[in-house]
């Protein structure tokens, strides 16, 4: 089955620790995205990538980093510089010039 | 600066009736609009979309209307079913941004369909 897999579904980390969220897709999509959802704020774009070895900052990139070494994978690292890391993180991918993106099931990160 | 706005945080509709969810946008460069449905602790799923060259798009029980002059779109669900209860997000993109076509989302409207 083709799709987008995010792991883990729930993640707990201590304050000050970096943590990496996994996103893998087998849809052969070129573009991949990371969004963050907070209550009452909708989905906000963190980073996106159009092709391998290239990525751009979204609207709220501070405190986050990404890599795109393979077409299938777009991991997101939440660094200790992110002031409010507790949130629901969503990865998405999109094919070529189509406008609809398809989302993974999300990772809920809780920093204690 | 919220470029896509959903001013109604919640909506309650009786089963069988019509649900109307509204969305406003401010960026004139947006030329493609989408609606997503989201259940708690899950990723959004794509519902329906519309290009700015159209004013209506229909898919089964779902119809999206676009009023470009008012920068307003709406999603109609007829008839509403209990399984439609979810949060609905409006999203917009501009094809001028290239293949990445970033989606800008609204804050969502929680729809509850009651029996």
XYZ file of C-alpha atoms in Angstrom:
227
model
C 0.000 0.000 0.000
C 1.304 3.420 -0.944
C 1.303 6.097 1.677
C 3.113 8.337 4.113
C 4.396 6.881 7.358
C 5.239 8.975 10.369
C 6.875 7.462 13.394
C 6.488 7.307 16.261
C 2.854 8.282 16.840
C 3.619 9.569 20.359
C 6.955 10.916 21.537
C 8.042 12.224 24.920
C 11.270 14.125 25.470
C 12.889 16.094 28.227
C 13.310 19.813 27.814
C 16.648 20.692 26.210
C 16.954 17.499 24.187
C 16.914 17.369 20.400
C 14.461 14.914 18.877
C 14.019 13.667 15.296
C 10.635 12.827 13.795
C 10.564 10.359 10.931
C 8.590 10.738 7.683
C 8.771 8.185 4.870
C 6.688 8.030 1.673
C 6.492 5.411 -1.055
C 4.292 7.462 -3.382
C 7.246 8.655 -5.482
C 6.254 12.245 -4.709
C 8.819 14.955 -5.302
C 7.609 17.531 -2.770
C 7.442 16.937 0.973
C 6.294 19.188 3.799
C 6.286 19.479 7.581
C 3.405 21.205 9.340
C 2.705 21.837 12.979
C -0.789 21.914 14.491
C -1.586 23.753 17.702
C -5.078 24.175 19.177
C -6.946 27.003 17.460
C -4.117 27.782 15.042
C -4.655 25.418 12.164
C -1.661 23.959 10.350
C 1.478 26.042 10.027
C 4.298 25.235 7.588
C 7.713 24.513 9.125
C 9.850 23.358 6.178
C 9.302 22.013 2.698
C 11.366 20.323 0.022
C 10.782 20.193 -3.715
C 13.603 17.795 -4.616
C 16.341 15.740 -3.007
C 19.111 17.746 -1.305
C 17.020 20.939 -1.405
C 14.666 22.425 1.156
C 13.213 25.798 2.139
C 12.026 27.390 5.359
C 8.329 27.751 5.898
C 6.550 30.224 8.151
C 7.819 28.912 11.504
C 11.228 27.316 10.823
C 13.069 28.675 13.872
C 14.219 25.875 16.174
C 13.768 23.178 13.539
C 16.044 21.511 10.995
C 15.459 19.046 8.156
C 17.339 16.979 5.614
C 16.328 15.434 2.286
C 19.018 12.918 1.375
C 16.549 10.500 -0.215
C 13.360 11.137 -2.177
C 11.414 8.912 0.183
C 12.534 10.466 3.462
C 12.192 13.913 5.043
C 13.090 13.776 8.772
C 12.432 16.771 11.027
C 14.655 17.574 14.010
C 13.146 19.620 16.810
C 16.085 21.301 18.511
C 16.438 22.689 22.012
C 16.163 26.163 20.454
C 12.448 25.627 19.725
C 10.654 27.510 22.497
C 7.353 25.607 22.444
C 7.990 22.199 20.902
C 4.955 20.410 22.320
C 2.566 20.035 19.368
C 1.102 17.674 16.776
C 3.464 17.366 13.797
C 2.230 16.418 10.342
C 4.238 15.374 7.310
C 2.796 15.612 3.816
C 3.844 14.916 0.248
C 2.673 16.006 -3.167
C 3.086 14.841 -6.729
C 4.483 17.224 -9.309
C 2.086 19.995 -10.268
C -0.898 18.558 -8.472
C -2.045 20.862 -5.694
C -3.471 18.387 -3.209
C -1.013 17.134 -0.629
C -1.427 13.846 1.213
C -0.724 13.649 4.917
C 0.698 11.097 7.304
C -1.014 10.189 10.568
C 1.037 12.646 12.602
C 3.368 12.518 15.594
C 2.353 14.049 18.900
C 5.455 15.383 20.613
C 5.316 16.215 24.294
C 8.272 17.901 25.949
C 8.368 17.687 29.723
C -1.227 37.770 9.278
C -3.887 35.134 8.697
C -4.265 34.843 4.927
C -6.928 32.134 5.143
C -9.656 32.588 7.722
C -12.355 30.325 9.035
C -14.320 32.538 11.367
C -16.624 29.877 12.781
C -14.738 27.596 15.181
C -17.658 25.198 15.417
C -20.929 24.253 13.745
C -23.685 21.879 14.815
C -26.101 20.454 12.234
C -28.825 17.881 12.421
C -28.424 14.652 10.465
C -29.919 14.923 6.985
C -29.673 18.712 6.872
C -27.184 20.816 4.940
C -23.851 21.799 6.504
C -22.257 24.995 5.208
C -18.673 25.741 6.155
C -17.190 29.092 5.210
C -13.710 30.339 4.418
C -12.310 33.754 3.502
C -8.920 34.624 2.069
C -6.962 37.820 1.639
C -4.162 36.930 -0.787
C -5.164 37.670 -4.393
C -2.392 35.370 -5.644
C -4.227 32.280 -4.396
C -5.667 30.430 -7.349
C -6.451 26.986 -5.991
C -8.486 26.091 -2.954
C -8.897 22.837 -1.086
C -10.912 21.392 1.760
C -9.517 18.798 4.143
C -11.273 16.763 6.803
C -9.490 15.818 10.001
C -10.317 13.455 12.858
C -8.546 13.831 16.228
C -4.979 12.467 16.357
C -5.022 11.709 12.612
C -3.667 13.434 9.524
C -6.023 15.515 7.360
C -7.592 13.796 4.372
C -8.250 15.616 1.115
C -11.935 16.161 0.331
C -12.463 18.428 -2.626
C -10.788 21.304 -4.438
C -11.569 24.121 -6.829
C -9.553 26.166 -9.257
C -10.021 29.916 -9.442
C -11.291 29.591 -13.011
C -14.401 27.844 -11.699
C -17.110 28.926 -9.301
C -18.421 25.501 -8.348
C -17.147 21.962 -8.016
C -19.245 19.016 -6.948
C -18.287 15.541 -5.737
C -21.105 13.434 -4.367
C -22.480 15.029 -1.209
C -19.770 17.691 -1.225
C -19.895 20.932 -3.211
C -17.448 23.807 -3.014
C -18.437 27.281 -4.160
C -15.954 30.046 -4.917
C -16.743 33.764 -5.043
C -13.540 35.402 -6.254
C -14.774 38.961 -6.012
C -15.611 38.437 -2.348
C -12.549 36.229 -1.746
C -14.862 33.696 -0.182
C -15.446 29.997 -0.540
C -17.817 27.593 1.101
C -18.209 23.846 1.461
C -21.715 22.399 1.372
C -22.399 18.902 2.655
C -25.809 17.499 1.734
C -27.169 15.479 3.407
C -25.043 15.645 6.527
C -24.235 12.332 8.196
C -22.884 11.536 11.683
C -19.626 10.319 10.110
C -19.072 13.843 8.794
C -18.371 15.032 12.331
C -14.766 16.225 12.206
C -12.673 19.360 11.861
C -12.689 20.842 8.369
C -9.762 22.895 7.129
C -9.815 25.260 4.209
C -6.485 25.618 2.378
C -5.215 27.777 -0.459
C -2.251 27.713 -2.784
C -0.763 29.629 -5.650
C 0.436 27.787 -8.746
C 2.824 30.678 -9.311
C 4.991 29.357 -6.468
C 6.007 26.443 -8.652
C 5.785 22.747 -8.052
C 6.098 23.064 -4.290
C 2.697 24.803 -4.151
C 2.699 25.514 -0.456
C -0.680 25.140 1.185
C -1.814 27.876 3.554
C -4.418 26.598 5.993
C -7.229 28.199 7.920
C -7.769 27.503 11.615
C -10.497 24.931 11.028
C -14.191 24.524 11.807
C -15.374 21.684 14.012
C -18.552 20.179 12.552
C -20.825 18.105 14.736
C -23.670 16.255 13.080
C -26.325 15.323 15.591
C -28.927 12.590 15.350
